[in-house]
PDB file of C-alpha atoms in Angstrom:
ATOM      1  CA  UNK A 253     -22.881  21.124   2.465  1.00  0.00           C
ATOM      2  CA  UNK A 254     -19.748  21.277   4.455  1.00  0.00           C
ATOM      3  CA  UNK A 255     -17.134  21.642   3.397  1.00  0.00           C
ATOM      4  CA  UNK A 256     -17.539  23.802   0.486  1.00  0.00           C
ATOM      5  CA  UNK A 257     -15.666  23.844  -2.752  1.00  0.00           C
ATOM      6  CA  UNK A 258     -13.124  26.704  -2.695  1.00  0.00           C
ATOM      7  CA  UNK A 259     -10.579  26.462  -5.452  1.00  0.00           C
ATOM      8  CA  UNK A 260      -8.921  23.816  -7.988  1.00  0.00           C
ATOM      9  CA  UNK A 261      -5.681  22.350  -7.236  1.00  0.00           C
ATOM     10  CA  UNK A 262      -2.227  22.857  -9.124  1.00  0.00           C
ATOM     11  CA  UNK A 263      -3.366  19.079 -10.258  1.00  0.00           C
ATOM     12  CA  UNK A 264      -6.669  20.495 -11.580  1.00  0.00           C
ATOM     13  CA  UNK A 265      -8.839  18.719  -9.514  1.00  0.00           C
ATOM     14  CA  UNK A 266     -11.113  20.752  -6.776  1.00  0.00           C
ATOM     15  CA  UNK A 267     -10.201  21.053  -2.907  1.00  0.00           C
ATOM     16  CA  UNK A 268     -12.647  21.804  -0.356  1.00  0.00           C
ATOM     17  CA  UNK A 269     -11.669  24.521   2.315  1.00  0.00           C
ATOM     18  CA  UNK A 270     -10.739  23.414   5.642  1.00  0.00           C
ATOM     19  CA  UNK A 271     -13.577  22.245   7.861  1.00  0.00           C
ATOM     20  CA  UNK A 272     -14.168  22.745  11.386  1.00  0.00           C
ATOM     21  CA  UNK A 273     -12.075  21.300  13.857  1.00  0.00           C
ATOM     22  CA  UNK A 274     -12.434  17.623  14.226  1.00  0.00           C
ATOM     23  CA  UNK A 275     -14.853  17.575  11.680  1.00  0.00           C
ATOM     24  CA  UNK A 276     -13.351  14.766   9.777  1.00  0.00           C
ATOM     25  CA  UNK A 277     -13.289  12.571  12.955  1.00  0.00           C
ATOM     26  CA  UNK A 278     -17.233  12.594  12.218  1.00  0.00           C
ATOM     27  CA  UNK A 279     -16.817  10.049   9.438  1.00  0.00           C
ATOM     28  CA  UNK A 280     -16.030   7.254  12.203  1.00  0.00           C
ATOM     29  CA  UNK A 281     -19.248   5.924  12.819  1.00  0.00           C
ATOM     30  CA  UNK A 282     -17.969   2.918  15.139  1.00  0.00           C
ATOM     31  CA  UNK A 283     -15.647   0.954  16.207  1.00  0.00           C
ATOM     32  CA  UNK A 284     -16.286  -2.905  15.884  1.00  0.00           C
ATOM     33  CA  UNK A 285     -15.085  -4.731  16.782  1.00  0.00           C
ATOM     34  CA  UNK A 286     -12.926  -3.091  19.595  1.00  0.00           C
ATOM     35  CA  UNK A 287      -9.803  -3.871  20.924  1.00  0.00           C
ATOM     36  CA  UNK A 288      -6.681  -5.668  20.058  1.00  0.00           C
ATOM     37  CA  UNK A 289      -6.861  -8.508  16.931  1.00  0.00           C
ATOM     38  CA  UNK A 290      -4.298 -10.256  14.932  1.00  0.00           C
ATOM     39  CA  UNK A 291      -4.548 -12.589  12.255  1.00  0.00           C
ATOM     40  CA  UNK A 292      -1.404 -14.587  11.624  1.00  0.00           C
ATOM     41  CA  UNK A 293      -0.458 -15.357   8.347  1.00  0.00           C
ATOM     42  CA  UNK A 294       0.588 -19.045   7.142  1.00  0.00           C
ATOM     43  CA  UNK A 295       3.756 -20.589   7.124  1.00  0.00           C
ATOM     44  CA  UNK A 296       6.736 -19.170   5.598  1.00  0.00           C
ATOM     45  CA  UNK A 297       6.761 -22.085   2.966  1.00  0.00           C
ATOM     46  CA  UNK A 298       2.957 -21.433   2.059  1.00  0.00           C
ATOM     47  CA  UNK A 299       3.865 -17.670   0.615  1.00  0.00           C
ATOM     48  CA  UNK A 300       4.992 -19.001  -2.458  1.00  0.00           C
ATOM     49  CA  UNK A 301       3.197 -16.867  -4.729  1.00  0.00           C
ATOM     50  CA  UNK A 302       4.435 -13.301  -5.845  1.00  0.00           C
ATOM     51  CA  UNK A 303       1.293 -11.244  -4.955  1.00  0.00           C
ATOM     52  CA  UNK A 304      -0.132 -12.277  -1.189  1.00  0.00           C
ATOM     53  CA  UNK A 305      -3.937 -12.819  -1.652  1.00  0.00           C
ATOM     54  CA  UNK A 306      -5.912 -10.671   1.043  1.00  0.00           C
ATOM     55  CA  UNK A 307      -6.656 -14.488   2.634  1.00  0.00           C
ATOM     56  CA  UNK A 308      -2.680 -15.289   3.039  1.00  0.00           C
ATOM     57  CA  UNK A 309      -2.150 -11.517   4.528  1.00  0.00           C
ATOM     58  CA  UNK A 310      -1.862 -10.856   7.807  1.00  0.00           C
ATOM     59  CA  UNK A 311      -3.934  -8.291   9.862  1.00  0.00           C
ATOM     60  CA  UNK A 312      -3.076  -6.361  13.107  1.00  0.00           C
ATOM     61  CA  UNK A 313      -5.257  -4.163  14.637  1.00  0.00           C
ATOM     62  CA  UNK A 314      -4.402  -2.554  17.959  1.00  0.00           C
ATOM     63  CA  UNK A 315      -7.374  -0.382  19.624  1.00  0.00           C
ATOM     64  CA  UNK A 316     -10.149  -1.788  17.057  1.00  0.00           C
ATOM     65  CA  UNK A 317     -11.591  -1.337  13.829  1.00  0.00           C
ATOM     66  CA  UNK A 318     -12.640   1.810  12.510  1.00  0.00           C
ATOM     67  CA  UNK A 319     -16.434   1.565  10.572  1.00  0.00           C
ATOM     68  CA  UNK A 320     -16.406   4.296   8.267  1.00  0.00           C
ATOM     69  CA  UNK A 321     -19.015   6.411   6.840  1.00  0.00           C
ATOM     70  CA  UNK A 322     -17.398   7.029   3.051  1.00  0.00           C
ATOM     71  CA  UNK A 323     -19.686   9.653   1.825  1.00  0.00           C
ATOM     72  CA  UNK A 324     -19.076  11.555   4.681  1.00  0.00           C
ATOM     73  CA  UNK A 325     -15.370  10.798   5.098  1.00  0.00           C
ATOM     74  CA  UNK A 326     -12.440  14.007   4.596  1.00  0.00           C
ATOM     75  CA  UNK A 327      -8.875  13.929   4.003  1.00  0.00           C
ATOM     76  CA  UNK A 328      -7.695  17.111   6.515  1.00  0.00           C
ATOM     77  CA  UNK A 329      -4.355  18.759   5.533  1.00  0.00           C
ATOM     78  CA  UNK A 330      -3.071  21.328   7.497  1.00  0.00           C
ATOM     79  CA  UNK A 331       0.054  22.625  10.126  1.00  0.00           C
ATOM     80  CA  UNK A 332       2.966  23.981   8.434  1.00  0.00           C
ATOM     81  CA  UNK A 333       1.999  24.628   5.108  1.00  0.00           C
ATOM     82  CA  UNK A 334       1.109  27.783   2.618  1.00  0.00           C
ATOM     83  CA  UNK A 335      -2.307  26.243   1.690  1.00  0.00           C
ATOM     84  CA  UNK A 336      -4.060  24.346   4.320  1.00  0.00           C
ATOM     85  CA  UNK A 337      -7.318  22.471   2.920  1.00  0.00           C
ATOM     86  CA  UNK A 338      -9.356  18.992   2.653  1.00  0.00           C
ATOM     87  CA  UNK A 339     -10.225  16.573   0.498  1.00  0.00           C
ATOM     88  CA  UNK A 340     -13.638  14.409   0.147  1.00  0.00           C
ATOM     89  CA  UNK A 341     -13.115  11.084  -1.566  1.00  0.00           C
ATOM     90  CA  UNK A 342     -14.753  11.800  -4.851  1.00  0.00           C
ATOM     91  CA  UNK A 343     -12.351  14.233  -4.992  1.00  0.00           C
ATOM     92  CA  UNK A 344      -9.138  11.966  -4.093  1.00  0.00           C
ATOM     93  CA  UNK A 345     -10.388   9.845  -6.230  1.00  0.00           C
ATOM     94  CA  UNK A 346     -10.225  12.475  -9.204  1.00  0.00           C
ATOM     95  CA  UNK A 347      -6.372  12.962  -8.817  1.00  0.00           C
ATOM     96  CA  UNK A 348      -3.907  11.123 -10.354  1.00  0.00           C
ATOM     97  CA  UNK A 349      -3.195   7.633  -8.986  1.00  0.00           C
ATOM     98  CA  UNK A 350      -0.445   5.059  -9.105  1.00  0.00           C
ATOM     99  CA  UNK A 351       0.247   1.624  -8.055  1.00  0.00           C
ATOM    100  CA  UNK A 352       3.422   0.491  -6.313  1.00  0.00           C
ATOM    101  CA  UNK A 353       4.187  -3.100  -5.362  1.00  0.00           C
ATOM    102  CA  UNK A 354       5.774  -3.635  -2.101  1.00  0.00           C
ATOM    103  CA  UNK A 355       6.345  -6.051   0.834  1.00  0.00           C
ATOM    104  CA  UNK A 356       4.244  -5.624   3.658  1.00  0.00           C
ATOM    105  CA  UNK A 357       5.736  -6.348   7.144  1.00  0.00           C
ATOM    106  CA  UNK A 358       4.459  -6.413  10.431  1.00  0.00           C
ATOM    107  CA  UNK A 359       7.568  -5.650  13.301  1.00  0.00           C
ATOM    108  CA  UNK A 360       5.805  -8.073  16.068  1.00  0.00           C
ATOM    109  CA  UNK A 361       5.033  -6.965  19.763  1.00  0.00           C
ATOM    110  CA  UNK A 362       5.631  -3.124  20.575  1.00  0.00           C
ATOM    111  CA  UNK A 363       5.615  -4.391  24.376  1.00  0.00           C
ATOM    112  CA  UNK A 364       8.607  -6.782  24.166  1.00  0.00           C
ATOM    113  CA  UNK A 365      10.492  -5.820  20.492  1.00  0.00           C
ATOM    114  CA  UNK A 366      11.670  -9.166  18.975  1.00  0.00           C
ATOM    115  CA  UNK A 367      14.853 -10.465  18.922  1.00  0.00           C
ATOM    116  CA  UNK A 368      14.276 -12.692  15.538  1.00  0.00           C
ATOM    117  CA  UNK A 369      12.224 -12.409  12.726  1.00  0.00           C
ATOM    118  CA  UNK A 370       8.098 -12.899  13.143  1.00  0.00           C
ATOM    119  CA  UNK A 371       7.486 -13.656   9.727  1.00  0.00           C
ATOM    120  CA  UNK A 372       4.438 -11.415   9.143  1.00  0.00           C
ATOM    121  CA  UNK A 373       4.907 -11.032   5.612  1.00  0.00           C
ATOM    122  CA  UNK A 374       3.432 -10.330   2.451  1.00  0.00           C
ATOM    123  CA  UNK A 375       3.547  -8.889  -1.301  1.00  0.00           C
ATOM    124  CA  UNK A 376       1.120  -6.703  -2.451  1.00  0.00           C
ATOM    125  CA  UNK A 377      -0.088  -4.266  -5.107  1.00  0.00           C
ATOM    126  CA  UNK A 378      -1.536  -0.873  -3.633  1.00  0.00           C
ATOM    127  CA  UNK A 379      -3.313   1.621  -5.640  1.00  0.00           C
ATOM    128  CA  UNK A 380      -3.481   5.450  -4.614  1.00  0.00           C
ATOM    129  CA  UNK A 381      -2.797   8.738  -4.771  1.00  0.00           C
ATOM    130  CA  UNK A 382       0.800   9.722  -3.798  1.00  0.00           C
ATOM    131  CA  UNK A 383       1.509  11.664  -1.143  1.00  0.00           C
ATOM    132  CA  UNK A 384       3.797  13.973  -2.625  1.00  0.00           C
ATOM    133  CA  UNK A 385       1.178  14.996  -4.738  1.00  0.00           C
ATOM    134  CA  UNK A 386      -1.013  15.718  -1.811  1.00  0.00           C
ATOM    135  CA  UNK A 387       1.985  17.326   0.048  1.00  0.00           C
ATOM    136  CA  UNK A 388       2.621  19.701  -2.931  1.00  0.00           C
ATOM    137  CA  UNK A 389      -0.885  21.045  -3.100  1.00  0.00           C
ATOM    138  CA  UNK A 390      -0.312  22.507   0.509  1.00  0.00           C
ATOM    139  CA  UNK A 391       3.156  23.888  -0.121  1.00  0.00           C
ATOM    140  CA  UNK A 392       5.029  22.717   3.140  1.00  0.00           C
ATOM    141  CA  UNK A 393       6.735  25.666   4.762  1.00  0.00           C
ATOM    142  CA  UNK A 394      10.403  25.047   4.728  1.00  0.00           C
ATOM    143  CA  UNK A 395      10.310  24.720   8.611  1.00  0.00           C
ATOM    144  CA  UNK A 396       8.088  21.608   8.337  1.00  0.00           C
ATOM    145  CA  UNK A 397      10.419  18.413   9.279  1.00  0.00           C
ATOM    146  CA  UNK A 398       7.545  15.598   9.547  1.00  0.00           C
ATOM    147  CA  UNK A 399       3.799  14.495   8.508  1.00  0.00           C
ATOM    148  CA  UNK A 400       1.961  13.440  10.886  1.00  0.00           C
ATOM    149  CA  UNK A 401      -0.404  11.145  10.394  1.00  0.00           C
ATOM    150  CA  UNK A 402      -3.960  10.308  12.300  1.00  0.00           C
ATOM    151  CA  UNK A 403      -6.353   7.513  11.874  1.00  0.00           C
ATOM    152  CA  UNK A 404      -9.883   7.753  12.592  1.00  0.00           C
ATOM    153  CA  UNK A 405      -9.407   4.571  15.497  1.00  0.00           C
ATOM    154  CA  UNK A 406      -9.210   5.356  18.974  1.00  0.00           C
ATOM    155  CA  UNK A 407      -9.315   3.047  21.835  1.00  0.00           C
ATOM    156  CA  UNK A 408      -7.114   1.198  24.227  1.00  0.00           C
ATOM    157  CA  UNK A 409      -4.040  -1.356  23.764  1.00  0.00           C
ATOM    158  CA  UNK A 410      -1.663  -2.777  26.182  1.00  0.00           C
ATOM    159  CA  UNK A 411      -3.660  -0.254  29.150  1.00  0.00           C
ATOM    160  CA  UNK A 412      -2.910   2.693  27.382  1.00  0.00           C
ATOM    161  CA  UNK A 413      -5.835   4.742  26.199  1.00  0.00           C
ATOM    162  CA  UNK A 414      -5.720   6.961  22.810  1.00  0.00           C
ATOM    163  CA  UNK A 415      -8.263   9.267  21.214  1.00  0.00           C
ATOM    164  CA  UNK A 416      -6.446   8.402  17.532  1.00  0.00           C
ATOM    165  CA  UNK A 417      -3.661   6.565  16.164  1.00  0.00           C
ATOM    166  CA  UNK A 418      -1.084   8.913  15.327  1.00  0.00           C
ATOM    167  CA  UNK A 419       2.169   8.145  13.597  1.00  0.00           C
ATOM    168  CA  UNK A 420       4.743  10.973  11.978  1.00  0.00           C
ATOM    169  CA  UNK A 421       7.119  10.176   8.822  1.00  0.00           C
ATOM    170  CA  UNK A 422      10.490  12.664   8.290  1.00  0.00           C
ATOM    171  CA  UNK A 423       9.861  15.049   5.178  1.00  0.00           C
ATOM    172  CA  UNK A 424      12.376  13.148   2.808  1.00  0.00           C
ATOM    173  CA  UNK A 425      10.368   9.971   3.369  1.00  0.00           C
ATOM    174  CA  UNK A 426       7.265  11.484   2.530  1.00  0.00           C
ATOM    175  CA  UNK A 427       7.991  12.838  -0.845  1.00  0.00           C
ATOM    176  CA  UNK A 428       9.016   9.562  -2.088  1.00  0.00           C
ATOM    177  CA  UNK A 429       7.415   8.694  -4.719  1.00  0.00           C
ATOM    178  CA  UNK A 430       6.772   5.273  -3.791  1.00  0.00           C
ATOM    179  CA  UNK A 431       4.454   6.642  -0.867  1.00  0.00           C
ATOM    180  CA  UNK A 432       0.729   6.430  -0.808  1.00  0.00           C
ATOM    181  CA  UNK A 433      -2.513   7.447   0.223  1.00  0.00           C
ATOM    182  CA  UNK A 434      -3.944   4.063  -0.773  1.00  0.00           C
ATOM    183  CA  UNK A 435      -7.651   2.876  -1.600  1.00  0.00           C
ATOM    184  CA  UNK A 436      -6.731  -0.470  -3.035  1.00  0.00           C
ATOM    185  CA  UNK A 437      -5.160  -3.590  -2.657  1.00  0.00           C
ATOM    186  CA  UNK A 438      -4.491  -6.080  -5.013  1.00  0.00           C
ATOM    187  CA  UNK A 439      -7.177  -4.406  -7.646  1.00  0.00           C
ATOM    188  CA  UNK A 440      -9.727  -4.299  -5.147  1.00  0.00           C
ATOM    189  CA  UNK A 441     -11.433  -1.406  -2.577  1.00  0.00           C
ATOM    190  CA  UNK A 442      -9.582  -1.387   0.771  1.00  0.00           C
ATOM    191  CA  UNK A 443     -11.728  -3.598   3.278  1.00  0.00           C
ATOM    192  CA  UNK A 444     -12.771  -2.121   6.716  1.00  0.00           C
ATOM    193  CA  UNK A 445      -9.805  -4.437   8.361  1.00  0.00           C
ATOM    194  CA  UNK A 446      -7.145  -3.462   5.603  1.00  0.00           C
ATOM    195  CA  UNK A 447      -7.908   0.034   6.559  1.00  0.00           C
ATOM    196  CA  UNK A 448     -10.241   1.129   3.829  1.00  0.00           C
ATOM    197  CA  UNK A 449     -11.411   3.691   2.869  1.00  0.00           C
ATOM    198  CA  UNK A 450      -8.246   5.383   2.705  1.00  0.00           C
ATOM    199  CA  UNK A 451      -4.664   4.177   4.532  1.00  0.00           C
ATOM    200  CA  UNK A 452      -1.003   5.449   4.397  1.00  0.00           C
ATOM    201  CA  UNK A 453       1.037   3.242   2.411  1.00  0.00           C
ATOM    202  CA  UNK A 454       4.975   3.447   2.962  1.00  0.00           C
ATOM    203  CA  UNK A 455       7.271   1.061   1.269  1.00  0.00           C
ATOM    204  CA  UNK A 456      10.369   0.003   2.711  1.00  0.00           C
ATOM    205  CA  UNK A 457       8.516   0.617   6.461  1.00  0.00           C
ATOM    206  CA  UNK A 458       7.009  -1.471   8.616  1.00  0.00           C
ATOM    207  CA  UNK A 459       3.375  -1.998   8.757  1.00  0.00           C
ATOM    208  CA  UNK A 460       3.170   0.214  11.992  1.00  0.00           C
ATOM    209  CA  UNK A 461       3.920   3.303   9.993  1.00  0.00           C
ATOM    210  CA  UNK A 462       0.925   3.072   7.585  1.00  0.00           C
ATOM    211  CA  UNK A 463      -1.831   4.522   9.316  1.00  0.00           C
ATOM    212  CA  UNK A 464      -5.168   2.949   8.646  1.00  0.00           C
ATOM    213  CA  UNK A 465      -8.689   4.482   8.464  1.00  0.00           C
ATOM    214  CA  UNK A 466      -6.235   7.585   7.781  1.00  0.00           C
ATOM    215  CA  UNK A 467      -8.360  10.903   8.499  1.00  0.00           C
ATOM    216  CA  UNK A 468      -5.522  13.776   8.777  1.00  0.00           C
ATOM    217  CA  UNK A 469      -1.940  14.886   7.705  1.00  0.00           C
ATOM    218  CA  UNK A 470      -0.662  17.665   9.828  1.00  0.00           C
ATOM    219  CA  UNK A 471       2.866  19.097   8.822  1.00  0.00           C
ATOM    220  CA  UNK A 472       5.218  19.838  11.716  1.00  0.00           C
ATOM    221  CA  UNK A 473       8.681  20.901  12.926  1.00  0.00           C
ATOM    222  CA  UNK A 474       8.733  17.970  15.265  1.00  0.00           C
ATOM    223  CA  UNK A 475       7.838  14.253  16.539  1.00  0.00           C
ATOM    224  CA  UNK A 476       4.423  12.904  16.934  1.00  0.00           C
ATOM    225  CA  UNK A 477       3.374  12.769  20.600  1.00  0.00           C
ATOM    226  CA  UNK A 478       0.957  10.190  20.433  1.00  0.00           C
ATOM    227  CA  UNK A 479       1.767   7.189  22.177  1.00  0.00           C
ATOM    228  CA  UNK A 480       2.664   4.834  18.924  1.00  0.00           C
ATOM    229  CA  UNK A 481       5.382   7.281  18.589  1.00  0.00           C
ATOM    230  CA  UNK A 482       6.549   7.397  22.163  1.00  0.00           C
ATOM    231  CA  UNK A 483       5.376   4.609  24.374  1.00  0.00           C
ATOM    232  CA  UNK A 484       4.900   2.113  21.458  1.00  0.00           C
ATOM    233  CA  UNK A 485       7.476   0.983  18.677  1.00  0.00           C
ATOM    234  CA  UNK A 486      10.644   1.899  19.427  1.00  0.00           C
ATOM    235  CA  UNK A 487      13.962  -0.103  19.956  1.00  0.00           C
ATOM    236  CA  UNK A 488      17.538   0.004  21.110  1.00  0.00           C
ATOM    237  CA  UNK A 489      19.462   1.481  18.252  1.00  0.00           C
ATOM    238  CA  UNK A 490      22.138  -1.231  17.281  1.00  0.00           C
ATOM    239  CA  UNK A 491      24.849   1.378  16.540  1.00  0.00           C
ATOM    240  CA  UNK A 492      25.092   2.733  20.143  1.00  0.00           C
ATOM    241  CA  UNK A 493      27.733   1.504  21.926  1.00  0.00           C
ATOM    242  CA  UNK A 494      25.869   1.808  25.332  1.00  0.00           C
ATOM    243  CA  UNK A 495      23.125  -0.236  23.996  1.00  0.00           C
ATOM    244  CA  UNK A 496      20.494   2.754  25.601  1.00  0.00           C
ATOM    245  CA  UNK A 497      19.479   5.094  23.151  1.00  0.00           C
ATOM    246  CA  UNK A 498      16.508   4.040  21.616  1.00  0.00           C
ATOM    247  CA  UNK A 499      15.128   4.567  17.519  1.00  0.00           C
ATOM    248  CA  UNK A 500      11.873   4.701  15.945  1.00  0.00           C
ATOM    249  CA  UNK A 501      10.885   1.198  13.844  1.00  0.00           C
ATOM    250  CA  UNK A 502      10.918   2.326  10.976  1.00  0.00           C
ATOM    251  CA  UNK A 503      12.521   0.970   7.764  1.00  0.00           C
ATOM    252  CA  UNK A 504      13.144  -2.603   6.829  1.00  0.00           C
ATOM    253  CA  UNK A 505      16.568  -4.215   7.448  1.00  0.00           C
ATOM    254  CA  UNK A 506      16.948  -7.491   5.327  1.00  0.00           C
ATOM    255  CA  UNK A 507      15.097 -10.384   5.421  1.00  0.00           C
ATOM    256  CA  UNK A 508      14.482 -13.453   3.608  1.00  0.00           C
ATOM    257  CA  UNK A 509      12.633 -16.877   4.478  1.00  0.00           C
ATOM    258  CA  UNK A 510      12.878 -19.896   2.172  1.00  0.00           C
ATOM    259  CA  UNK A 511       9.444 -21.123   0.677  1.00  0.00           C
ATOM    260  CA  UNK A 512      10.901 -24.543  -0.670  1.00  0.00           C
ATOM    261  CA  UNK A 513      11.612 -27.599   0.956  1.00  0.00           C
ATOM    262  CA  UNK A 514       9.018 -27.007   3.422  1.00  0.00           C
ATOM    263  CA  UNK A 515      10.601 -27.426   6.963  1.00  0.00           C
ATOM    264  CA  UNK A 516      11.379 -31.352   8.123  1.00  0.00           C
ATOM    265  CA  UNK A 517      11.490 -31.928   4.138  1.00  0.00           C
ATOM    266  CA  UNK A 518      13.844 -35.140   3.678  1.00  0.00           C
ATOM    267  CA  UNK A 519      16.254 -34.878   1.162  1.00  0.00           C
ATOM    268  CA  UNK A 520      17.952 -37.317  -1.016  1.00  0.00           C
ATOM    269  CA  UNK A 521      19.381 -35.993  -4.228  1.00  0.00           C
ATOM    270  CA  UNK A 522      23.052 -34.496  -4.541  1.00  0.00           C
ATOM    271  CA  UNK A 523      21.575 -31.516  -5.611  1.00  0.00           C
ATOM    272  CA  UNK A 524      18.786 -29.215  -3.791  1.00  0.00           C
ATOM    273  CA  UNK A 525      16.975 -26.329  -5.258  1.00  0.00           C
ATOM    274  CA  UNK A 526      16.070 -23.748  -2.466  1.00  0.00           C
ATOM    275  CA  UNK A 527      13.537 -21.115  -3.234  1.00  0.00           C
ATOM    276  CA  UNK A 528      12.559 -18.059  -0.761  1.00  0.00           C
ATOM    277  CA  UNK A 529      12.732 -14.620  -0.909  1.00  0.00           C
ATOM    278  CA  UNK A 530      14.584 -11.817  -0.041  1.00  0.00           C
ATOM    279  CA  UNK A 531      13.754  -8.036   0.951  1.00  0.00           C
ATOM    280  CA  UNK A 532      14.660  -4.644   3.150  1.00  0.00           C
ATOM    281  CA  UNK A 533      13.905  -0.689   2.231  1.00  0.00           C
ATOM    282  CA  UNK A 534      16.663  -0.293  -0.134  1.00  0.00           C
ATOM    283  CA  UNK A 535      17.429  -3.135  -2.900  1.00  0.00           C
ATOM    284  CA  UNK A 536      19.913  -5.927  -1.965  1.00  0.00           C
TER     285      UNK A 536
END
């Protein structure tokens, strides 16, 4: 059965050889439903709790949502590395895992970037492998400057028409520790909508970064070309003085929202306790 079992990992866990091209795409065996869906999460002063239940979280999908078929789905590493090979999910499984808690953000519209905050925000717990591990199976050549990333969705958002979702993190980003190939979420198996069976997890990012349905990591010398790299989630880098050159959305600057009062709360004592929190990529 394809792919075969070749060797066992510096983790001591088995890797399969690489299959053939676009094999791993096969484990997509729809997409339903198709198109463009977001579910909004509730108001800032509802998110009181420390963990975000799946039920609070918010969702954004852009070309549709990727059914997968889990016993036949593969984990393809390849590009610029010493040891190229692929992974079936009994054997991700087998490695070692961790769990990282993290805010989850969404940035808001990649057609018209906004200008204040969207408050699409959560707290969760993910579970996974981490993708340094992964990375140092493969032994990146020193050459190799980004991972891309590619989900097993394809479809169309906004008119433009993509045969994957591709996104690309820089090498130092990737061997954090705190990054994931996740398969849960709060304790429980990734859902088809959260991205399940297996998505990117990147704390300190937004949401756009952490491919779901996540099928391939491909080590390169340069940028993604995909069109959620170049068309799609970009904005004008605050530290040009022209105000022209553009930057990737990536990290999280701070943020905070206030969870009590609730909004149009009247007030009468001297003294007001305000509750909220606070977060970005780096701690504050």
């Amino acid at each position: 059965m394809e792919p075969s079992i070749s060797t066992t990992s510096s983790l001591g866990v088995e890797i399969s050889r690489l299959p053939k091209p676009g094999r791993e795409r096969d484990a997509c065996v729809r997409i339903s439903p198709e198109g463009f869906f977001i579910r909004h999460p509730p108001a800032p002063h509802q998110l009181d709790d420390f963990t975000t239940s799946d039920d609070k979280l918010f969702q954004t999908i852009h070309m549709g949502a990727a059914v997968v078929d889990t016993e036949n789905w593969l984990l393809v590493v390849d590009g610029m590395v010493q040891n190229p090979f692929a992974l079936t999910m009994e054997q991700l499984l087998k490695l070692p895992r961790t769990t990282v808690t993290a805010f989850h953000e969404c940035y808001g519209s990649p057609l018209k970037p906004p200008i204040d905050s969207v408050w699409r925000i959560g707290n969760v717990h993910w579970t996974g492998v981490r993708l340094a591990d992964i990375l140092a199976i493969a032994k990146p050549h020193p050459e190799a400057e980004y991972v891309w990333s590619e989900g097993l969705d394809y479809g169309t958002f906004a008119g433009v028409t993509a045969d994957r979702y591709q996104k690309d993190l820089p090498m130092q980003k990737a061997l954090g520790s705190e990054v994931l190939l996740a398969f849960e979420m709060n304790g429980h198996r990734l859902s088809k909508e959260r991205g399940g069976p297996v998505r990117l997890v990147v704390p300190g990012w937004f949401g756009t970064n952490m491919t779901k349905w996540i099928c391939r990591l491909s080590l390169q010398d340069k940028r993604a070309p995909g069109p959620y790299t170049t068309v799609f989630y970009n904005e004008i880098d605050p530290t040009d003085p022209s105000g022209s050159r553009k930057r990737p959305v990536w990290s999280v600057e701070v943020n905070s929202i206030i969870t009590s009062p609730a909004p149009d709360t009247v007030v009468s004592a001297s003294e007001v306790v305000i509750e909220g929190w606070a977060w970005c990529h780096e701690p504050v």
